[in-house]
Short mmCIF file of C-alpha atoms and ligand atoms in Angstrom, two decimals:
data_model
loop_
_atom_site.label_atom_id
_atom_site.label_comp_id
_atom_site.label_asym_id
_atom_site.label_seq_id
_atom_site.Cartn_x
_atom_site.Cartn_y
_atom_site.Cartn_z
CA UNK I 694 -41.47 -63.28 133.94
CA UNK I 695 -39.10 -60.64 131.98
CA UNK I 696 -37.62 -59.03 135.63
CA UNK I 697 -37.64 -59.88 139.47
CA UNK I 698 -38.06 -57.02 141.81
CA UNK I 699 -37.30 -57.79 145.29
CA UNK I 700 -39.07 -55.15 147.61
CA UNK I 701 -37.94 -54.77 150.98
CA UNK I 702 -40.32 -53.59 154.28
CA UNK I 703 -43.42 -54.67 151.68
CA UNK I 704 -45.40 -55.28 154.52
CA UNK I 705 -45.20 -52.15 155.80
CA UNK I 706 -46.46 -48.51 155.32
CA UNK I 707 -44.70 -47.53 152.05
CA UNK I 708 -43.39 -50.72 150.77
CA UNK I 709 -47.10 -52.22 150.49
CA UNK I 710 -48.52 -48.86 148.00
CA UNK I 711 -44.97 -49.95 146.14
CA UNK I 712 -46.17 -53.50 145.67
CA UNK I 713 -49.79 -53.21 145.42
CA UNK I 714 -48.46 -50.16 142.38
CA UNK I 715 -45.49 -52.49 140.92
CA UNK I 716 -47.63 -55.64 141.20
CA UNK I 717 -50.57 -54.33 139.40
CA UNK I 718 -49.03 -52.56 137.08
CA UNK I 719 -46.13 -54.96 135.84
CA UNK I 720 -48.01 -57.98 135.27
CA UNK I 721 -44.55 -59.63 133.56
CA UNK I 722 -42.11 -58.93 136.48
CA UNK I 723 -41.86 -60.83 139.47
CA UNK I 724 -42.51 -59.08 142.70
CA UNK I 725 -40.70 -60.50 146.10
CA UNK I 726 -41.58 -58.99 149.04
CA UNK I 727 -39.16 -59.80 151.94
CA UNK I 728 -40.32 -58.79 155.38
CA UNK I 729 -39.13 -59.92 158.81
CA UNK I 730 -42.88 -58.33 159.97
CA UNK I 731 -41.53 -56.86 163.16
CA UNK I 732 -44.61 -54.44 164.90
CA UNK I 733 -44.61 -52.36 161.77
CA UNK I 734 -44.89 -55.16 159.32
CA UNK I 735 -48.70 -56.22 158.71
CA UNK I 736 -49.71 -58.94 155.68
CA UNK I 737 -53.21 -57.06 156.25
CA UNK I 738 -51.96 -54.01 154.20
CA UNK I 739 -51.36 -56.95 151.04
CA UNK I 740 -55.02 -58.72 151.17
CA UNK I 741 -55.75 -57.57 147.61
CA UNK I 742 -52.24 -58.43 146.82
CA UNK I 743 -51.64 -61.56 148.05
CA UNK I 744 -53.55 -63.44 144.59
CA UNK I 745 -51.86 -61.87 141.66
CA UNK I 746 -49.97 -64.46 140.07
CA UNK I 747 -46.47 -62.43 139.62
CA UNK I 748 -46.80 -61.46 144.03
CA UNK I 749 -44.73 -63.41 145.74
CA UNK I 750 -44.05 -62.89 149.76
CA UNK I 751 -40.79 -64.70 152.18
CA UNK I 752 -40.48 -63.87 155.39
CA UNK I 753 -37.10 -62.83 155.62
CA UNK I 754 -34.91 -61.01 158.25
CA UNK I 755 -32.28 -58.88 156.46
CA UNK I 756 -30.37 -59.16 159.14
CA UNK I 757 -29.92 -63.10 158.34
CA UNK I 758 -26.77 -63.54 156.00
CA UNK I 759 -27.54 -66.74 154.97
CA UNK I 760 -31.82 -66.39 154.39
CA UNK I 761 -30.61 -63.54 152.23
CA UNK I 762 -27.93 -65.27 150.19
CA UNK I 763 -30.68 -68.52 149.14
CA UNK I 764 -32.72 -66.12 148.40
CA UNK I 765 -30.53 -64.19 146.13
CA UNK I 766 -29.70 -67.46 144.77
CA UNK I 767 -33.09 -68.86 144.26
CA UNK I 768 -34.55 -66.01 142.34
CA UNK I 769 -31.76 -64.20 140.90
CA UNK I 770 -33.13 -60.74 141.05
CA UNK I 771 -32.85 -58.22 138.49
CA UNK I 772 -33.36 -55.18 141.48
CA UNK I 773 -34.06 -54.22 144.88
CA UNK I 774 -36.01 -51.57 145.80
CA UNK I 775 -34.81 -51.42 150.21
CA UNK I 776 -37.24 -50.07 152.11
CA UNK I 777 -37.21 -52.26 155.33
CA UNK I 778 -36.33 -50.30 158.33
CA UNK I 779 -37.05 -49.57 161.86
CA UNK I 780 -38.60 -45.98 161.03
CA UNK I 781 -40.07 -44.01 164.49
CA UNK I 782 -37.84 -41.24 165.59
CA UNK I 783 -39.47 -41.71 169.19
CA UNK I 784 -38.44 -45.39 168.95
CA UNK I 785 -34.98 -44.92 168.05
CA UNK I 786 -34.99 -42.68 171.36
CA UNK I 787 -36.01 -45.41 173.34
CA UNK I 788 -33.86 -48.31 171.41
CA UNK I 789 -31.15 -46.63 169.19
CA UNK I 790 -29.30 -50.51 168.60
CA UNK I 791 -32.59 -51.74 167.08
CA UNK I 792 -31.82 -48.88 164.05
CA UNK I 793 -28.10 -49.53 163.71
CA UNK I 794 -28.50 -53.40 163.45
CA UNK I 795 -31.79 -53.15 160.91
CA UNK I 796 -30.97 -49.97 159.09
CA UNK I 797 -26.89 -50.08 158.29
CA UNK I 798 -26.24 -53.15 159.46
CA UNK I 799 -29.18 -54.40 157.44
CA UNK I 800 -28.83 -52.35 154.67
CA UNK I 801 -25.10 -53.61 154.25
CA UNK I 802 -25.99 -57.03 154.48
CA UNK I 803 -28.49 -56.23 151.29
CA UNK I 804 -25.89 -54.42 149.53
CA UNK I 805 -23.36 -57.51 150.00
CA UNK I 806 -26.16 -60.08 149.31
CA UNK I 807 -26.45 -58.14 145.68
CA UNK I 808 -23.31 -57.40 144.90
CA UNK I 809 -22.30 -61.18 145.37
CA UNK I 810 -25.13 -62.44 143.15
CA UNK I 811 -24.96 -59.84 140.41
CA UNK I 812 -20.92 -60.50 140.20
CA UNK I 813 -20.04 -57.55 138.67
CA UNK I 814 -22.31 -58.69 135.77
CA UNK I 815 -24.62 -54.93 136.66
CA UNK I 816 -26.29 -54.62 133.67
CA UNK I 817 -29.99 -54.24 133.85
CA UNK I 818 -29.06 -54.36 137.80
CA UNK I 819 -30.23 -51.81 140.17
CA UNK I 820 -30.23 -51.62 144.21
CA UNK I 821 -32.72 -48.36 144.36
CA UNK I 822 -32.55 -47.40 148.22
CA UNK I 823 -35.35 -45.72 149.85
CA UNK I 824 -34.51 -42.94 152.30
CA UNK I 825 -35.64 -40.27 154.11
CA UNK I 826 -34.80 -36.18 154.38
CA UNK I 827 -34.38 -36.50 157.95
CA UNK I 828 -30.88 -37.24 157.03
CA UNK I 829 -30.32 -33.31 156.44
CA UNK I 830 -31.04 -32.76 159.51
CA UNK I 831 -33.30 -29.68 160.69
CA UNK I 832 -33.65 -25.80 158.53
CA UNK I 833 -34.76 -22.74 160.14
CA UNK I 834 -37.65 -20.88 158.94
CA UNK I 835 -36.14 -20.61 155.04
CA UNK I 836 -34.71 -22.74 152.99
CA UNK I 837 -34.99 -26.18 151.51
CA UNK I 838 -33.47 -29.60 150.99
CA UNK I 839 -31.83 -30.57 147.92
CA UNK I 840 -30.07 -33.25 146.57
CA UNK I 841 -26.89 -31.03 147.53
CA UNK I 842 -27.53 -30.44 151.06
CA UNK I 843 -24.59 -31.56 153.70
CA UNK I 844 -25.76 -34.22 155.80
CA UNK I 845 -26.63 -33.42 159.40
CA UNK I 846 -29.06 -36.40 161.03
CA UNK I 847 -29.47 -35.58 164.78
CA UNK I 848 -31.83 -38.45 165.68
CA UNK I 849 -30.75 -42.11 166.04
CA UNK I 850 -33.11 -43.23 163.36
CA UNK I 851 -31.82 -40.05 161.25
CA UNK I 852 -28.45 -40.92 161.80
CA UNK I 853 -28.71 -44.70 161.14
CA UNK I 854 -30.56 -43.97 157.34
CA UNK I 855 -27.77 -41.38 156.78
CA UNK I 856 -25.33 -43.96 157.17
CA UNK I 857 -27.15 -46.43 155.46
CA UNK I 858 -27.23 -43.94 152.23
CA UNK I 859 -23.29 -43.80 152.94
CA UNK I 860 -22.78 -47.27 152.72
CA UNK I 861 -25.14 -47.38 149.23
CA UNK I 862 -22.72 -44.85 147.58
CA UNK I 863 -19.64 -46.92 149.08
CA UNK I 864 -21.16 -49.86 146.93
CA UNK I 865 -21.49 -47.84 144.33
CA UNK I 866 -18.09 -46.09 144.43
CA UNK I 867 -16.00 -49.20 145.85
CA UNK I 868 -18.33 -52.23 143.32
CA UNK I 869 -19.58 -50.49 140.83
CA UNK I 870 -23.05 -51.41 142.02
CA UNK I 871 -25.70 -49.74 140.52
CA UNK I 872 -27.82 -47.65 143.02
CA UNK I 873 -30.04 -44.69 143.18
CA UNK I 874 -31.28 -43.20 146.55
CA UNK I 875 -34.77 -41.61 146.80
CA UNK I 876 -34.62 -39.02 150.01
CA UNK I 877 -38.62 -38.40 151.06
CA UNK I 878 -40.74 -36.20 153.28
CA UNK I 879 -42.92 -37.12 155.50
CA UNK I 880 -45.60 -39.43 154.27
CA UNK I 881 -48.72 -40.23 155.34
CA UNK I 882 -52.20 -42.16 154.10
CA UNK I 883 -54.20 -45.75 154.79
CA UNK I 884 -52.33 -48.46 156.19
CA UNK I 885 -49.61 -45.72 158.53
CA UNK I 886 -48.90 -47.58 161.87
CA UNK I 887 -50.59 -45.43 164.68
CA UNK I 888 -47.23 -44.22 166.47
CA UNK I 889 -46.87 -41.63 163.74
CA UNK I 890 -48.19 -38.31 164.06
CA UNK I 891 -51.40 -38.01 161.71
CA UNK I 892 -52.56 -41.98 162.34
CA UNK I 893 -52.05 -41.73 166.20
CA UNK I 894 -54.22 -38.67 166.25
CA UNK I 895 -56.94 -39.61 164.42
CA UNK I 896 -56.87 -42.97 166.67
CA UNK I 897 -57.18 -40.82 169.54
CA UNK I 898 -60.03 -38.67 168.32
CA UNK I 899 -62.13 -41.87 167.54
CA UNK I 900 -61.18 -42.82 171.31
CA UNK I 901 -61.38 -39.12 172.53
CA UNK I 902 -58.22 -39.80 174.01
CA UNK I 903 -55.87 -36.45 174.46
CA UNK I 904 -53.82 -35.36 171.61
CA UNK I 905 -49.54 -35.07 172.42
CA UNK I 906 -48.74 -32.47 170.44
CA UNK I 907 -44.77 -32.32 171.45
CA UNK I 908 -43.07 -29.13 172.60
CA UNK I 909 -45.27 -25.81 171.44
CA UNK I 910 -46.08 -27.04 168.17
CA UNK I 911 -44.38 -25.23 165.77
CA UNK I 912 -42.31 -27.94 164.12
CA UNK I 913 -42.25 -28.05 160.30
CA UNK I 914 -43.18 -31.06 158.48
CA UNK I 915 -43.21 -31.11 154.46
CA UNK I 916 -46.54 -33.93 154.06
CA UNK I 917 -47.11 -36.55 151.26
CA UNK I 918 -49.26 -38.43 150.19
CA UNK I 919 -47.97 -42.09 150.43
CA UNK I 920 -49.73 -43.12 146.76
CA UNK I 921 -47.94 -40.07 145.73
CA UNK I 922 -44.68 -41.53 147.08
CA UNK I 923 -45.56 -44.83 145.39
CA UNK I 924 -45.51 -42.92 142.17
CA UNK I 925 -42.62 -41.58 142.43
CA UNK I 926 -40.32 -44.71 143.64
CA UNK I 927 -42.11 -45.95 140.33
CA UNK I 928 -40.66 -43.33 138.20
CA UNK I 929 -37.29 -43.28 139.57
CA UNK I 930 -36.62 -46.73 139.92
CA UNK I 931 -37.75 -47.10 135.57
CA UNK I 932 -36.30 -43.70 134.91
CA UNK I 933 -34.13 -42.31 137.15
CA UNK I 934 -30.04 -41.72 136.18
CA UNK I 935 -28.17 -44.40 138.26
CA UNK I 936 -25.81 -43.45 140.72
CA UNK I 937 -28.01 -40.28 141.37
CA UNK I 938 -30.27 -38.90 144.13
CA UNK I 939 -33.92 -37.66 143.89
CA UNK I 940 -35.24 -35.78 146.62
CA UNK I 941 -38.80 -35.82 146.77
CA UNK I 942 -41.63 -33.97 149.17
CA UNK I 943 -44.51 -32.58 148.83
CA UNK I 944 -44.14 -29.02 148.45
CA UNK I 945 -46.47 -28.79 151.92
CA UNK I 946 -45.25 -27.62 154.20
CA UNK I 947 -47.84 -27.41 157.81
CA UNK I 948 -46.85 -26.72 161.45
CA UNK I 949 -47.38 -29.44 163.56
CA UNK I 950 -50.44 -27.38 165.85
CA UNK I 951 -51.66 -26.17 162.18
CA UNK I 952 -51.86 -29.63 160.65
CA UNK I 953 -53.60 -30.98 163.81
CA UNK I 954 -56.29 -28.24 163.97
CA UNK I 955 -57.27 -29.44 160.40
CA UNK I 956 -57.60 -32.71 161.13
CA UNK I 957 -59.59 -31.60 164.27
CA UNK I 958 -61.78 -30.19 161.49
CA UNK I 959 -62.03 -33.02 159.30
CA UNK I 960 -62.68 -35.25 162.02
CA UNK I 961 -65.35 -33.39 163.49
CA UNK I 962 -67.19 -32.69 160.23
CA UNK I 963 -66.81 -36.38 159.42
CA UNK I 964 -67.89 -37.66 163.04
CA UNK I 965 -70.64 -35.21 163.18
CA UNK I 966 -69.17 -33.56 165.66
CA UNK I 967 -69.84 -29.84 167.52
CA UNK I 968 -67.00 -27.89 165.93
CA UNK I 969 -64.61 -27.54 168.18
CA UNK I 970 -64.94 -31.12 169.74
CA UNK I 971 -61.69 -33.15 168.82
CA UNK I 972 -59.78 -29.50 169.31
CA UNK I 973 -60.50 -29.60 173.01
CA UNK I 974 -58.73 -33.02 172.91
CA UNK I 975 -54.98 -31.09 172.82
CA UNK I 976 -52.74 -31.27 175.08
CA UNK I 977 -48.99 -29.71 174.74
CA UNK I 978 -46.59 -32.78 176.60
CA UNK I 979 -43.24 -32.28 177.37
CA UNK I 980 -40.83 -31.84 173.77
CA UNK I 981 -38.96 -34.50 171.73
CA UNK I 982 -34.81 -34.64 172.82
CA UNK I 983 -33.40 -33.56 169.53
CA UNK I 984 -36.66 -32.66 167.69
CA UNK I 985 -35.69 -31.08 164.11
CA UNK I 986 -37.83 -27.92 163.39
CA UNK I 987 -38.30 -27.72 160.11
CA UNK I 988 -38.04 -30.40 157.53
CA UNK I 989 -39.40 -28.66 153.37
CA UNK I 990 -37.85 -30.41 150.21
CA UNK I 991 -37.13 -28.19 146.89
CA UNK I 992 -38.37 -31.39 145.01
CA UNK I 993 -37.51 -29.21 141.31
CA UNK I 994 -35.07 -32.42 140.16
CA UNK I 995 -37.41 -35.27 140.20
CA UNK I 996 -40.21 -32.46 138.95
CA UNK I 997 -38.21 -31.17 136.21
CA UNK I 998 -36.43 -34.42 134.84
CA UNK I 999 -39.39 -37.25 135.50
CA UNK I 1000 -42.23 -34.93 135.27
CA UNK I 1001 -43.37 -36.02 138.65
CA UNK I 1002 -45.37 -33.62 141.07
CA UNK I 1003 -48.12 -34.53 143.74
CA UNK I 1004 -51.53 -35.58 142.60
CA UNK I 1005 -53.47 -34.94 145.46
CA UNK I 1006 -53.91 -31.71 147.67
CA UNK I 1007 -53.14 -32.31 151.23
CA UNK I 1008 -57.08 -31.62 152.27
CA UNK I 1009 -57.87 -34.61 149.67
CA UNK I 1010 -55.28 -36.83 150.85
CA UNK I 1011 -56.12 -36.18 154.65
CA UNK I 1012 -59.69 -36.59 153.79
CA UNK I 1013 -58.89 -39.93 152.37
CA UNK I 1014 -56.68 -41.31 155.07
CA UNK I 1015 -59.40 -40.31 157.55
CA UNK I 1016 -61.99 -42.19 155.40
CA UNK I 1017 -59.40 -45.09 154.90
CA UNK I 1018 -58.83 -45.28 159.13
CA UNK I 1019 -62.98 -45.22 159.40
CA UNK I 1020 -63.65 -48.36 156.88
CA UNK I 1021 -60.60 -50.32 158.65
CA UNK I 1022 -61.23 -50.19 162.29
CA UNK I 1023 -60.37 -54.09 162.52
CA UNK I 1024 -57.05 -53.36 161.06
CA UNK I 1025 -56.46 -50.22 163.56
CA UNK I 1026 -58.31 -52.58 166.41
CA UNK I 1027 -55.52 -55.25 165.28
CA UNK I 1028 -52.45 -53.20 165.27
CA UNK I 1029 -53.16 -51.41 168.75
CA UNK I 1030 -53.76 -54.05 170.71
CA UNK I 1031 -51.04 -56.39 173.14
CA UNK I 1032 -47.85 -54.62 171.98
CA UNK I 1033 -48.92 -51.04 171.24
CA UNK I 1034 -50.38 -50.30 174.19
CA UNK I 1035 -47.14 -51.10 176.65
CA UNK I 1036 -45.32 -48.87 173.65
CA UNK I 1037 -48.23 -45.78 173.93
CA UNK I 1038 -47.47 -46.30 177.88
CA UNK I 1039 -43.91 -45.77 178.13
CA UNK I 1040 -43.99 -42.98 175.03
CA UNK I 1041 -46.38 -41.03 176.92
CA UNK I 1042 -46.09 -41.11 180.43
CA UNK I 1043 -46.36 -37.66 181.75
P1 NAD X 345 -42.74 -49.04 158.40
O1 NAD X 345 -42.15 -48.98 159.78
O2 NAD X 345 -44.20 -48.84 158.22
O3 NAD X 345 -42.39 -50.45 157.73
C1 NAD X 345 -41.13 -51.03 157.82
C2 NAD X 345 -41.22 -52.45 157.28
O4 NAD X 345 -39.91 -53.03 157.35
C3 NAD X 345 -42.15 -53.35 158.09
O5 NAD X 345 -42.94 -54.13 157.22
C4 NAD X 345 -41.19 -54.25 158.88
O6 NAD X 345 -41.72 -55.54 159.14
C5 NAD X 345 -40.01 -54.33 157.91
N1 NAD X 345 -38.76 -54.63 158.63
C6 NAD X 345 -38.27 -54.00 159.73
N2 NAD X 345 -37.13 -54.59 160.12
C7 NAD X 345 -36.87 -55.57 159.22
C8 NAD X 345 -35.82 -56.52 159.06
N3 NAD X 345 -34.80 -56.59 159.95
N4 NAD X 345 -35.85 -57.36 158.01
C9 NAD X 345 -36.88 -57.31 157.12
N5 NAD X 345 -37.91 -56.46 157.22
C10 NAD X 345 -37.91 -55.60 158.25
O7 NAD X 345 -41.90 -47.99 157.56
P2 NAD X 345 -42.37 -46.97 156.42
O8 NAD X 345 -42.88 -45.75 157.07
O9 NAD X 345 -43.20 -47.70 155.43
O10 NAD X 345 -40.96 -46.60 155.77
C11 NAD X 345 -40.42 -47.42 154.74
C12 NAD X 345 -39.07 -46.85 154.33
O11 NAD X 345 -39.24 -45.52 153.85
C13 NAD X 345 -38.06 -46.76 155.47
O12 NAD X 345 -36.80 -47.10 154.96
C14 NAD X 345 -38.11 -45.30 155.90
O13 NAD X 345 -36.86 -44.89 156.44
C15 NAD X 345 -38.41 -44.63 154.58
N6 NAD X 345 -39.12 -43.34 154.67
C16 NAD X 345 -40.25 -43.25 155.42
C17 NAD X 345 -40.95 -42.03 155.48
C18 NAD X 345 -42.22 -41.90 156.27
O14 NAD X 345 -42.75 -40.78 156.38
N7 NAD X 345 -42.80 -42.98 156.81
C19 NAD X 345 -40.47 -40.93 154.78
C20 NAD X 345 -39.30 -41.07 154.00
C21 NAD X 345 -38.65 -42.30 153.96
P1 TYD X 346 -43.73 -38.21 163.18
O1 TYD X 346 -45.02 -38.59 162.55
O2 TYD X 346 -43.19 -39.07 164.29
O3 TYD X 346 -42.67 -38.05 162.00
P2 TYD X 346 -41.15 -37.47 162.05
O4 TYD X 346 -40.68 -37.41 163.44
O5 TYD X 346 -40.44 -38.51 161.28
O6 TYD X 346 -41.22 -36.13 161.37
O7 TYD X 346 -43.86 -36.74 163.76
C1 TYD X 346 -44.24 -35.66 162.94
C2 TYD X 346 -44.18 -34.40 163.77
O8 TYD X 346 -45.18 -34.47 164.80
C3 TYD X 346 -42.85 -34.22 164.52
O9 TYD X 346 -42.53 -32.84 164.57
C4 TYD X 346 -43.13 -34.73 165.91
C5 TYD X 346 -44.61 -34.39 166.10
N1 TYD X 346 -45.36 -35.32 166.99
C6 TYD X 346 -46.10 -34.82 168.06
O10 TYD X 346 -46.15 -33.58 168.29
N2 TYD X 346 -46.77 -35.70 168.86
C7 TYD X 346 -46.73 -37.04 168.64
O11 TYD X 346 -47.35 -37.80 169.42
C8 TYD X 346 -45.97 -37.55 167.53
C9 TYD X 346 -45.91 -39.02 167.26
C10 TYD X 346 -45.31 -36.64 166.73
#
C-alpha cells in the first residue's frame, strides 16, 4: 500500500460516501475507518465496502487516548480525514456536553494523536478536518459565506465545530501540522440518519405521520448532495493548498416550507399519491431556541481553484434519496427502532 488514510465518523452519513469514493477509487492506499458507532454510526452504510482488500474498519472511540495512540502506532498513517462528530443541532439542545467531549475534546485528542506520531517529520502528512458553515453563524436575506467570514456559531453543536476548527489552526500555527479545513452546507442523500430534516420527513410520509416544520418555515438552508460532498473532500484533500480553507455548498439555496412542499411532490408522484396528500401531513410546531435563518455558501474558491461544482440538480438528488429511502426500508426499519423512538418522543412533544 503506497498511503494510509485514516477516516474518521466512516460509519456514518458523510464519512461512508468518503470511503466507499476513497476505497474504490485508490486501490493502493489503505483506508481505516475508525468509528465509536454511537446512534449515528451504522456498518450497514459499508456492506459493499466491507470486502475490498485495501478497507479496513476499528472500532475506536476518539475520545480514548490510548486506542488512538496504538492505533497511530500500528499503522502509521500518512493522513486523517476527521469527520466523527456528534452532528444534530436539536441534539446538542438537549445534551450540549455530548458535543464538547466528541467534537473539541475529540478533535484535540486526534490532533495530539497525529502530531505525536508524525514527529514533526510532516511531509506527505495531512490532518484534513471536516466542518460545517454553521460555524458562521446565521445571514439575513443577502449575503454569503466565505472562507473570510468572522465566526459566529450560536448553537451548541455550531459552537463546539467552531472550536474544533480553532484548535486545527492552533496545530497548525503552534506544530506546524499540516491541516486543511473543508466548511460544508447542508448535505443530504441515502444513508442520512432520520433526525435530519429531509430523511425524517420522508420517514414520516411513508408512515403518514405529521410533518414538524419548526417555527413558520422560512429558514434558509444551502442543500448538497452528499456524493457531491464526497467529491469534493476528494479534491481537496489530493489538491487543496495546506493550511487553507475551502468552503463548499451547493449554490441552493430552498426555504425550509419550500423544500418540504417539493418533497411533498416527489413523494406523492412516487407513492402514487392524490396530489396534495403528503402536503396535508404539515404541521407548524413550536420554533428551534437559537435557530439560524439563513445559511448560503459563495463556494467561488473551491470552484475556481479545483474546478469543483455540483453534479447533480437538487430535483435529481432529492429524487434519488427518495428512491434510495424506498429500496432500504430494512435499513430505515433498523435505525428507527428501540433508541429513536424515545429520541422522536422527547424532540417532539407538543
Ligand atoms: P453522522 O452523525 O451521520 O455521523 C457521525 C459519525 O461519527 C458516526 O458514524 C458516529 O458513530 C461517529 N462518532 C461519533 N462520535 C464518535 C466518537 N466519539 N468516536 C468515534 N466516532 C464517533 O454525521 P454526518 O452528518 O455524516 O457528518 C460528518 C461530519 O461532517 C461531521 O463532522 C459534521 O459536523 C460534518 N458536516 C455535516 C454536514 C451535514 O449536513 N450532515 C454538513 C457539513 C459538515
Ligand atoms: P437539519 O436537517 O436539522 O439541519 P441544520 O439544523 O443543521 O440546518 O434542519 C434543517 C432545517 O430544517 C433547519 O432550519 C431546521 C428545520 N427542521 C424543521 O423545520 N423540522 C424538523 O423536524 C427538523 C429536524 C428540522
Amino acid at each position: 500500500m503506497q498511503k494510509t488514510i485514516f477516516i474518521t465518523g466512516g460509519a456514518g452519513f458523510i464519512g461512508s460516501h468518503v470511503i466507499r469514493l476513497m476505497a474504490n477509487k485508490y486501490p493502493d492506499s489503505r483506508v481505516v475507518n475508525l468509528d465509536a458507532l454511537t446512534y449515528a454510526g451504522n456498518l450497514e452504510n459499508l456492506k459493499d465496502v466491507e470486502s475490498l482488500p485495501n478497507y479496513v474498519f476499528e472500532k475506536a472511540d476518539i475520545l480514548d487516548t490510548k486506542r488512538l495512540s496504538a492505533l497511530f502506532e500500528q499503522y502509521q498513517p500518512d493522513a486523517v480525514i476527521h469527520l466523527a462528530a456528534e452532528s444534530h443541532v436539536d441534539r446538542s439542545i438537549l445534551s450540549p456536553l455530548d458535543f464538547v467531549y466528541t467534537n473539541i475534546i475529540g478533535t484535540v485528542n486526534l490532533l495530539h494523536a497525529a502530531k505525536d506520531c508524525w514527529k514533526e517529520n510532516y511531509e506527505g502528512k495531512l490532518f484534513h478536518h471536516v466542518s460545517t458553515d454553521e460555524v458562521f453563524g446565521a445571514l439575513g436575506t443577502t449575503g454569503f459565506f466565505t472562507e473570510e467570514t468572522k465566526y459566529d456559531p450560536h448553537s451548541p453543536y455550531s459552537a463546539s465545530k467552531a472550536s474544533s476548527d480553532h484548535f486545527v489552526r492552533a496545530y497548525a500555527d503552534t506544530y506546524g501540522l499540516p491541516v486543511i479545513i473543508t466548511n460544508c452546507s447542508n448535505n443530504y442523500g441515502p444513508n442520512q440518519f432520520p433526525e435530519k430534516l429531509i430523511p425524517l420527513f420522508i420517514n414520516n410520509i411513508i408512515h403518514k405521520k405529521p410533518l414538524p416544520v419548526y417555527g413558520d418555515g422560512l429558514y434558509t438552508r444551502d442543500w448538497l448532495y452528499v456524493k457531491d460532498h464526497a467529491e469534493a473532500i476528494d479534491l481537496v484533500f489530493h489538491r487543496g493548498k495546506l493550511n487553507e480553507t475551502y468552503a463548499i455548498g451547493g449554490f441552493n439555496e430552498w426555504k425550509n416550507i419550500e423544500l418540504v412542499k417539493l418533497l411533498c411532490k416527489l413523494m406523492d408522484e412516487k407513492l402514487n399519491n392524490k396530489p396534495g396528500t403528503s402536503e396535508a401531513l404539515i404541521t407548524f410546531v413550536k420554533d428551534r431556541p437559537g435557530h439560524d435563518r439563513r445559511y448560503a455558501i459563495d463556494a467561488s474558491k473551491i470552484n475556481e481553484e479545483l474546478g469543483w461544482k455540483p453534479s447533480v440538480t437538487f430535483e435529481e438528488g432529492l429524487s434519488q434519496t427518495i428512491d434510495w429511502y424506498f429500496d432500504n426500508k430494512e435499513w430505515l426499519q433498523h435505525v428507527t427502532s428501540g433508541a429513536y423512538q424515545q429520541y422522536y418522543e422527547e424532540q417532539y412533544k407538543g
